[in-house]
Coordinates of C-alpha atoms and ligand atoms in Angstrom, one line a residue:
M1 CA 133.2 49.9 109.2
G2 CA 133.0 52.0 112.4
F3 CA 133.9 55.1 110.5
V4 CA 131.3 54.5 107.8
L5 CA 128.7 54.0 110.4
A6 CA 129.6 57.2 112.3
A7 CA 129.8 59.3 109.1
A8 CA 126.6 57.8 107.8
G9 CA 125.1 58.3 111.2
S10 CA 125.8 62.0 110.9
A11 CA 124.5 62.2 107.3
V12 CA 121.3 60.1 107.7
G13 CA 118.8 61.9 109.8
L14 CA 115.9 64.3 109.7
G15 CA 117.4 65.8 106.6
N16 CA 116.6 62.7 104.6
I17 CA 113.2 61.7 106.0
W18 CA 111.7 65.0 107.3
K19 CA 113.3 67.7 105.1
F20 CA 114.0 66.1 101.7
P21 CA 110.4 65.1 100.9
Y22 CA 109.0 68.5 101.8
M23 CA 111.7 70.3 99.8
A24 CA 110.9 68.1 96.8
G25 CA 107.3 68.7 97.4
Q26 CA 107.8 72.5 97.4
H27 CA 110.1 72.6 94.4
G28 CA 108.5 70.6 91.7
G29 CA 109.1 66.9 92.7
A30 CA 111.0 64.9 90.1
A31 CA 112.8 67.9 88.5
F32 CA 114.1 68.7 92.0
L33 CA 115.2 65.1 92.5
V34 CA 117.2 65.2 89.2
V35 CA 119.0 68.4 90.0
Y36 CA 119.6 67.2 93.6
L37 CA 121.2 63.9 92.4
G38 CA 123.4 65.9 89.9
L39 CA 124.7 68.2 92.6
V40 CA 125.2 65.4 95.2
F41 CA 127.4 63.2 93.0
T42 CA 129.5 66.1 91.7
I43 CA 129.9 68.9 94.2
G44 CA 128.6 67.0 97.2
L45 CA 130.9 64.0 96.7
S46 CA 133.9 66.2 96.1
V47 CA 133.4 68.4 99.2
M48 CA 132.9 65.2 101.2
L49 CA 136.3 63.9 100.1
A50 CA 137.8 67.3 100.7
E51 CA 136.6 67.2 104.3
F52 CA 137.9 63.7 104.7
A53 CA 141.3 64.6 103.3
I54 CA 141.7 67.8 105.4
G55 CA 140.6 66.0 108.6
R56 CA 142.9 63.1 108.2
A57 CA 145.8 65.2 107.2
A58 CA 145.5 67.6 110.1
E59 CA 144.1 65.2 112.8
R60 CA 142.4 68.2 114.5
N61 CA 139.1 69.9 115.0
P62 CA 138.1 72.2 112.1
V63 CA 139.4 75.4 113.5
G64 CA 142.7 73.8 114.4
A65 CA 142.9 71.9 111.2
F66 CA 142.7 74.9 108.9
A67 CA 145.1 76.8 111.1
R68 CA 147.6 74.0 111.0
L69 CA 147.5 73.2 107.3
G70 CA 146.9 76.7 105.9
G71 CA 147.8 79.3 108.5
R72 CA 145.8 81.4 111.0
A73 CA 143.6 83.2 108.4
W74 CA 142.2 79.9 107.1
S75 CA 140.8 79.0 110.5
V76 CA 137.8 81.3 109.7
V77 CA 136.4 78.3 107.8
G78 CA 136.3 76.4 111.1
Y79 CA 134.5 79.3 112.8
V80 CA 131.8 79.3 110.1
G81 CA 131.4 75.6 111.0
V82 CA 131.0 76.3 114.7
A83 CA 128.5 79.0 114.0
A84 CA 126.5 76.6 111.7
G85 CA 126.6 74.0 114.5
F86 CA 124.7 76.4 116.8
V87 CA 122.2 77.5 114.3
I88 CA 121.4 74.1 112.8
L89 CA 121.2 72.2 116.0
S90 CA 118.8 74.8 117.5
F91 CA 116.0 74.0 115.1
Y92 CA 117.1 70.4 114.4
S93 CA 116.5 69.6 118.0
V94 CA 113.0 71.1 117.8
V95 CA 112.0 68.8 115.0
A96 CA 113.8 65.8 116.7
G97 CA 111.6 66.7 119.7
W98 CA 108.5 66.3 117.5
T99 CA 109.8 62.8 116.6
L100 CA 110.1 61.9 120.3
A101 CA 106.6 63.2 120.9
Y102 CA 105.3 61.1 118.0
V103 CA 106.9 58.0 119.6
V104 CA 104.7 58.6 122.6
K105 CA 101.6 59.6 120.7
T106 CA 101.6 56.6 118.3
A107 CA 102.3 54.2 121.2
T108 CA 99.3 55.6 123.1
G109 CA 96.6 55.4 120.5
L110 CA 97.0 58.4 118.2
L111 CA 96.0 56.3 115.3
H112 CA 92.9 54.8 116.7
G113 CA 89.8 55.7 114.6
A114 CA 91.5 58.8 113.3
S115 CA 91.0 60.0 109.7
P116 CA 94.0 61.2 107.6
G117 CA 92.6 64.8 107.8
G118 CA 92.2 64.4 111.6
L119 CA 95.8 63.2 111.9
G120 CA 96.9 66.3 110.0
R121 CA 95.0 68.6 112.3
S122 CA 96.3 66.9 115.3
F123 CA 99.9 67.8 114.3
G124 CA 98.8 71.4 113.9
A125 CA 97.3 71.3 117.4
F126 CA 100.4 69.8 118.8
V127 CA 102.8 72.4 117.5
A128 CA 100.4 75.3 118.2
E129 CA 100.4 74.5 121.9
P130 CA 103.7 76.0 123.2
M131 CA 104.7 73.8 126.2
E132 CA 104.6 70.3 124.9
P133 CA 106.9 70.7 121.9
L134 CA 109.3 72.7 124.1
V135 CA 109.5 70.0 126.7
Y136 CA 110.4 67.4 124.0
H137 CA 113.0 69.8 122.5
G138 CA 114.6 70.1 125.9
L139 CA 114.5 66.3 126.3
F140 CA 116.2 65.8 123.0
M141 CA 119.0 68.3 123.9
I142 CA 119.5 66.5 127.2
L143 CA 119.9 63.2 125.3
T144 CA 122.4 64.9 122.8
V145 CA 124.4 66.5 125.6
S146 CA 124.6 63.2 127.6
V147 CA 126.0 61.3 124.6
V148 CA 128.6 64.0 123.9
I149 CA 129.6 64.1 127.6
G150 CA 129.4 60.4 128.3
G151 CA 131.7 59.5 125.4
V152 CA 129.1 56.8 124.7
A153 CA 129.7 57.6 121.0
R154 CA 131.1 54.1 120.6
G155 CA 128.0 52.5 122.1
I156 CA 125.8 54.5 119.8
E157 CA 128.0 53.5 116.9
R158 CA 127.7 49.8 117.8
A159 CA 123.9 50.2 118.2
S160 CA 123.7 51.9 114.8
R161 CA 125.1 48.7 113.3
V162 CA 121.7 47.1 114.0
L163 CA 119.5 50.2 114.0
M164 CA 120.5 51.6 110.6
P165 CA 119.6 48.4 108.8
A166 CA 116.4 48.2 110.8
L167 CA 115.4 51.7 109.7
F168 CA 116.2 50.8 106.2
V169 CA 114.1 47.6 106.2
L170 CA 111.2 49.5 107.8
L171 CA 111.4 52.2 105.1
L172 CA 111.2 49.6 102.4
L173 CA 108.1 48.2 104.0
L174 CA 106.5 51.6 104.4
V175 CA 107.3 52.4 100.7
A176 CA 105.5 49.2 99.7
R177 CA 102.4 50.3 101.7
A178 CA 102.5 53.9 100.5
V179 CA 102.8 53.1 96.8
T180 CA 99.8 50.7 96.9
L181 CA 97.5 53.2 98.5
D182 CA 94.6 54.3 96.2
G183 CA 95.7 57.4 94.3
A184 CA 99.4 56.9 95.1
G185 CA 100.3 56.8 91.4
A186 CA 100.0 60.6 91.0
G187 CA 102.5 61.1 93.8
L188 CA 104.9 58.6 92.3
R189 CA 104.7 60.4 89.0
Y190 CA 105.2 63.7 90.7
F191 CA 108.4 62.4 92.4
L192 CA 109.8 60.4 89.5
A193 CA 108.6 61.9 86.2
P194 CA 110.5 65.2 85.8
D195 CA 109.0 68.4 84.4
F196 CA 112.0 70.4 83.6
S197 CA 110.1 73.7 83.2
K198 CA 110.1 73.7 87.0
V199 CA 113.9 74.3 87.1
D200 CA 114.9 77.8 88.1
A201 CA 117.5 79.5 90.2
T202 CA 115.5 79.2 93.5
M203 CA 115.1 75.5 93.0
V204 CA 118.7 74.9 92.1
S205 CA 119.8 76.8 95.2
A206 CA 117.3 74.9 97.3
A207 CA 118.7 71.6 95.9
L208 CA 122.3 72.6 96.7
A209 CA 121.4 73.7 100.2
Q210 CA 119.6 70.4 100.7
A211 CA 122.7 68.5 99.4
F212 CA 125.0 70.2 102.0
F213 CA 122.5 69.7 104.8
S214 CA 121.8 66.1 104.1
L215 CA 125.4 65.1 103.6
S216 CA 126.5 67.1 106.7
L217 CA 128.9 69.1 104.6
G218 CA 130.4 72.5 105.0
M219 CA 130.6 72.7 108.8
G220 CA 133.4 70.3 109.6
C221 CA 131.4 67.3 110.9
M222 CA 132.9 65.0 108.4
L223 CA 136.3 66.6 108.8
T224 CA 136.2 66.0 112.5
Y225 CA 135.2 62.3 112.1
A226 CA 137.9 61.8 109.5
S227 CA 140.5 63.2 111.8
Y228 CA 140.3 59.9 113.8
L229 CA 140.7 57.7 110.7
A230 CA 143.8 55.6 110.3
H231 CA 146.2 56.3 107.5
G232 CA 145.9 53.9 104.6
E233 CA 142.1 54.0 104.5
D234 CA 140.7 54.5 101.0
L235 CA 139.1 57.9 101.4
P236 CA 137.4 58.2 97.9
R237 CA 135.8 54.8 98.4
L238 CA 134.5 55.8 101.9
A239 CA 133.2 59.1 100.6
M240 CA 131.3 57.3 97.8
R241 CA 129.7 54.9 100.2
V242 CA 128.5 57.5 102.7
V243 CA 127.1 59.7 99.8
A244 CA 125.4 56.7 98.2
L245 CA 123.8 55.5 101.5
D246 CA 122.6 58.9 102.4
T247 CA 121.1 59.5 99.0
L248 CA 119.4 56.1 98.9
V249 CA 117.6 56.9 102.2
A250 CA 116.4 60.3 101.0
V251 CA 115.1 58.8 97.7
L252 CA 113.2 56.1 99.7
A253 CA 111.7 58.7 102.0
G254 CA 110.5 60.5 98.9
C255 CA 108.9 57.3 97.5
L256 CA 107.2 56.9 100.9
I257 CA 105.9 60.4 101.6
L258 CA 105.0 61.9 98.3
P259 CA 102.8 59.0 97.1
A260 CA 101.0 59.1 100.4
V261 CA 100.6 62.9 100.3
F262 CA 98.7 62.5 97.0
A263 CA 96.7 59.5 98.1
F264 CA 95.4 61.3 101.2
G265 CA 94.9 64.6 99.4
F266 CA 97.5 66.6 101.4
D267 CA 99.3 69.6 99.9
P268 CA 102.9 68.6 98.8
A269 CA 104.0 72.2 99.4
A270 CA 102.8 72.1 103.0
G271 CA 106.3 72.7 104.4
P272 CA 108.0 71.5 107.6
G273 CA 105.0 69.6 108.9
L274 CA 104.6 67.4 105.8
A275 CA 106.2 64.2 107.2
F276 CA 104.4 64.5 110.5
I277 CA 101.0 64.8 108.9
T278 CA 101.6 62.1 106.3
L279 CA 103.4 59.3 108.1
P280 CA 100.7 58.7 110.8
A281 CA 98.1 58.5 108.0
V282 CA 100.2 55.7 106.4
F283 CA 100.6 53.8 109.7
S284 CA 96.8 54.1 110.2
R285 CA 96.3 52.2 107.0
M286 CA 98.4 49.2 107.8
P287 CA 98.0 46.2 110.0
A288 CA 99.7 46.6 113.4
G289 CA 100.2 50.3 112.5
D290 CA 100.7 51.3 116.2
I291 CA 103.7 49.0 116.4
F292 CA 105.2 49.9 113.1
G293 CA 104.6 53.6 113.7
T294 CA 106.1 53.6 117.2
L295 CA 109.1 51.6 116.0
F296 CA 109.6 54.0 113.0
F297 CA 109.6 57.1 115.2
V298 CA 112.0 55.5 117.7
L299 CA 114.4 54.7 114.8
L300 CA 114.0 58.1 113.3
A301 CA 114.7 59.7 116.8
I302 CA 117.9 57.7 117.0
A303 CA 118.9 58.7 113.5
A304 CA 118.4 62.3 114.5
L305 CA 120.4 61.8 117.7
T306 CA 123.5 60.5 115.8
S307 CA 123.3 63.6 113.5
A308 CA 122.8 66.0 116.5
V309 CA 125.7 64.5 118.3
S310 CA 128.0 65.2 115.3
M311 CA 126.9 68.9 115.3
L312 CA 127.4 69.4 119.0
E313 CA 130.7 67.6 118.7
V314 CA 132.0 70.3 116.3
V315 CA 131.1 73.0 118.8
V316 CA 132.4 71.2 121.9
A317 CA 135.6 70.0 120.2
Y318 CA 136.5 73.6 119.3
F319 CA 135.9 74.9 122.9
V320 CA 137.8 71.9 124.4
D321 CA 140.8 71.8 122.1
E322 CA 141.2 75.5 121.3
R323 CA 139.8 77.3 124.4
G324 CA 140.8 74.8 127.1
L325 CA 137.3 74.3 128.4
G326 CA 136.4 71.0 130.1
R327 CA 134.4 68.6 128.0
T328 CA 131.5 68.3 130.4
R329 CA 131.3 72.0 131.1
A330 CA 131.4 72.8 127.3
S331 CA 128.7 70.3 126.5
V332 CA 126.3 71.5 129.2
I333 CA 126.8 75.2 128.6
F334 CA 126.5 75.1 124.8
G335 CA 123.7 72.5 125.0
L336 CA 121.8 75.0 127.1
V337 CA 122.6 77.9 124.7
I338 CA 121.4 75.9 121.8
F339 CA 118.2 74.9 123.7
L340 CA 117.4 78.6 124.3
L341 CA 118.2 79.5 120.7
G342 CA 115.7 76.8 119.6
I343 CA 112.8 78.2 121.6
P344 CA 111.7 80.8 118.9
S345 CA 111.9 78.1 116.2
S346 CA 109.6 75.9 118.3
L347 CA 107.1 78.8 118.9
S348 CA 107.3 79.8 115.2
M349 CA 105.2 76.7 114.3
G350 CA 102.3 77.8 116.6
P351 CA 101.9 81.0 118.7
W352 CA 104.4 83.0 116.6
K353 CA 103.2 81.7 113.3
D354 CA 102.4 85.1 112.0
F355 CA 105.8 86.5 112.7
T356 CA 107.6 86.0 109.3
I357 CA 110.5 87.5 107.5
A358 CA 110.5 87.2 103.7
G359 CA 107.6 84.8 104.0
K360 CA 109.4 82.5 106.3
G361 CA 108.8 81.7 109.9
F362 CA 111.7 81.6 112.4
L363 CA 112.4 77.9 112.1
E364 CA 112.5 78.1 108.3
L365 CA 114.6 81.2 108.5
M366 CA 117.2 79.5 110.7
D367 CA 117.3 76.6 108.4
Y368 CA 117.6 78.9 105.4
L369 CA 120.4 80.9 107.0
A370 CA 122.4 77.8 107.8
S371 CA 121.7 75.6 104.8
N372 CA 121.6 78.3 102.0
L373 CA 124.4 80.4 103.4
L374 CA 126.7 79.1 106.1
L375 CA 127.1 75.5 104.8
P376 CA 127.7 76.5 101.1
V377 CA 130.1 79.2 102.2
G378 CA 132.0 76.7 104.3
G379 CA 131.9 74.3 101.4
V380 CA 133.3 76.7 98.9
M381 CA 136.2 77.5 101.2
M382 CA 137.0 73.8 101.7
A383 CA 136.9 73.2 98.0
V384 CA 139.2 76.1 97.3
F385 CA 141.5 75.1 100.1
V386 CA 141.9 71.6 98.7
G387 CA 141.9 72.7 95.1
W388 CA 144.4 75.5 95.4
V389 CA 146.2 75.6 98.7
I390 CA 147.1 72.1 99.7
H391 CA 146.3 70.2 96.5
P392 CA 149.4 67.9 96.4
R393 CA 149.0 67.0 100.0
A394 CA 145.3 66.4 99.6
V395 CA 145.9 64.0 96.7
A396 CA 148.5 62.2 98.7
E397 CA 145.9 61.9 101.5
A398 CA 143.2 60.6 99.1
T399 CA 145.4 58.0 97.6
S400 CA 147.3 57.2 100.9
D401 CA 150.6 58.3 99.3
G402 CA 149.8 56.5 96.0
T403 CA 149.0 53.1 97.5
H404 CA 145.6 52.8 96.0
R405 CA 144.1 54.0 92.8
F406 CA 141.8 57.0 92.7
A407 CA 140.3 57.0 89.2
W408 CA 138.4 60.2 89.5
A409 CA 141.3 62.3 90.8
P410 CA 141.4 64.6 87.7
L411 CA 137.7 65.2 88.1
W412 CA 138.1 65.9 91.8
R413 CA 140.7 68.5 91.0
V414 CA 138.6 70.3 88.4
I415 CA 135.5 70.3 90.6
C416 CA 137.4 71.6 93.7
R417 CA 139.3 74.2 91.7
Y418 CA 136.7 75.6 89.3
V419 CA 133.3 73.9 89.3
A420 CA 132.4 74.0 93.0
P421 CA 133.6 77.6 93.7
V422 CA 132.0 79.0 90.6
A423 CA 128.7 77.0 90.8
I424 CA 128.2 77.5 94.5
T425 CA 129.0 81.3 94.4
W426 CA 126.6 81.6 91.4
I427 CA 123.9 79.7 93.2
L428 CA 124.4 81.6 96.5
V429 CA 124.1 84.9 94.8
G430 CA 121.1 83.8 92.7
G431 CA 119.4 82.2 95.7
L432 CA 119.8 85.3 97.9
Ligands
LIG501 N1 122.9 65.5 107.7 C1 122.0 65.6 108.8 C2 120.6 65.1 108.4 O1 120.4 64.9 107.2 C3 121.9 66.9 109.4 C4 123.3 67.6 109.6 C5 123.6 68.8 109.0 C6 124.2 67.0 110.5 C7 124.8 69.4 109.2 C8 125.4 67.6 110.7 C9 125.7 68.8 110.0 O2 119.7 64.9 109.2

């Protein structure tokens, strides 16, 4: 139970509630959802199980795990993960900072007398002003570093036992409000009635990137958490649970945000600001909206914190285990480096808005680099490693030496050996 909570805590975060709806909004709605689900339950689930098997077999951080099971050359997979940790956390913390800011804003009267359009503009004004978002980004990094140093991970895990179900119930409530708004039907149709003419290489590669990001795959977070698992645990079952839970939350977030986007006349392709302009408008249309809104952003910030901790943990575990740095020192130094690396991402939403590469601002570029390149490359190598290099060992791990059944073992083998490497490489090349 503790492991499922920790792994789900890593998986469920801003990727589900902030990123998934705007990716679906940019890439054709329901068709994106269908492609996403297809990738999650084939490649996503298989790579998740691969990470679990490698982690528990090696009982080490990602760099050490690959070196131990496959020899020195394989530890490059671990390095890709450490690099991804730096890049992702830098912009993730910026968005998590917006969440903290919205806790304060909703609690102090943001919603009073504001129109949906006005709430949209107020997000624009907030990110355009350089200092305030940076302060919240810093605050969030301080929280993340404190958890990683304090070893209060257990406390967080225990708290998640209550908070995750609370987030879930609140999401259900908000979905009920959103789908009953005037004009929500068009949004629901957009999200649930697929138009397959929207499927193209860009969209499929976006869906794959989103699958890796949302499931925390390809950088060794799941591998690290699984390295603490007891032998005898049923890994395929655990992988299935974490994947199902994460996907359920993403789909609910889509059913909340997209109907509201259409009801309020926002643009579904608005990009990274979408959740932050839409959610306050939903809260403003419900009784006790201040209270629900504040509570929602608090829970979202905590969900983001449990994900951020898993990313920093990969970086810190590497420097502690392989480079002999002290835990506190490693957490503070790399927390600071990541904070600095996040500054351009934060500015790219406002003062540096016009500085774009290939039509993307800095924040989107960091996200693209990590989610469309580093995570899938890490994922391919993990699949190949399990499919070709340590296959018998990995199967023994997944079945706990044959003590429980693993019905989809043949499928796992085919996906790790052939499907994942070919599909991911094809999608990577096409997407780039
Ligand atoms: N899965 C997390 C989310 O959806 C983000 C994440 C990505 C965490 C990669 C760890 C590693 O918010």
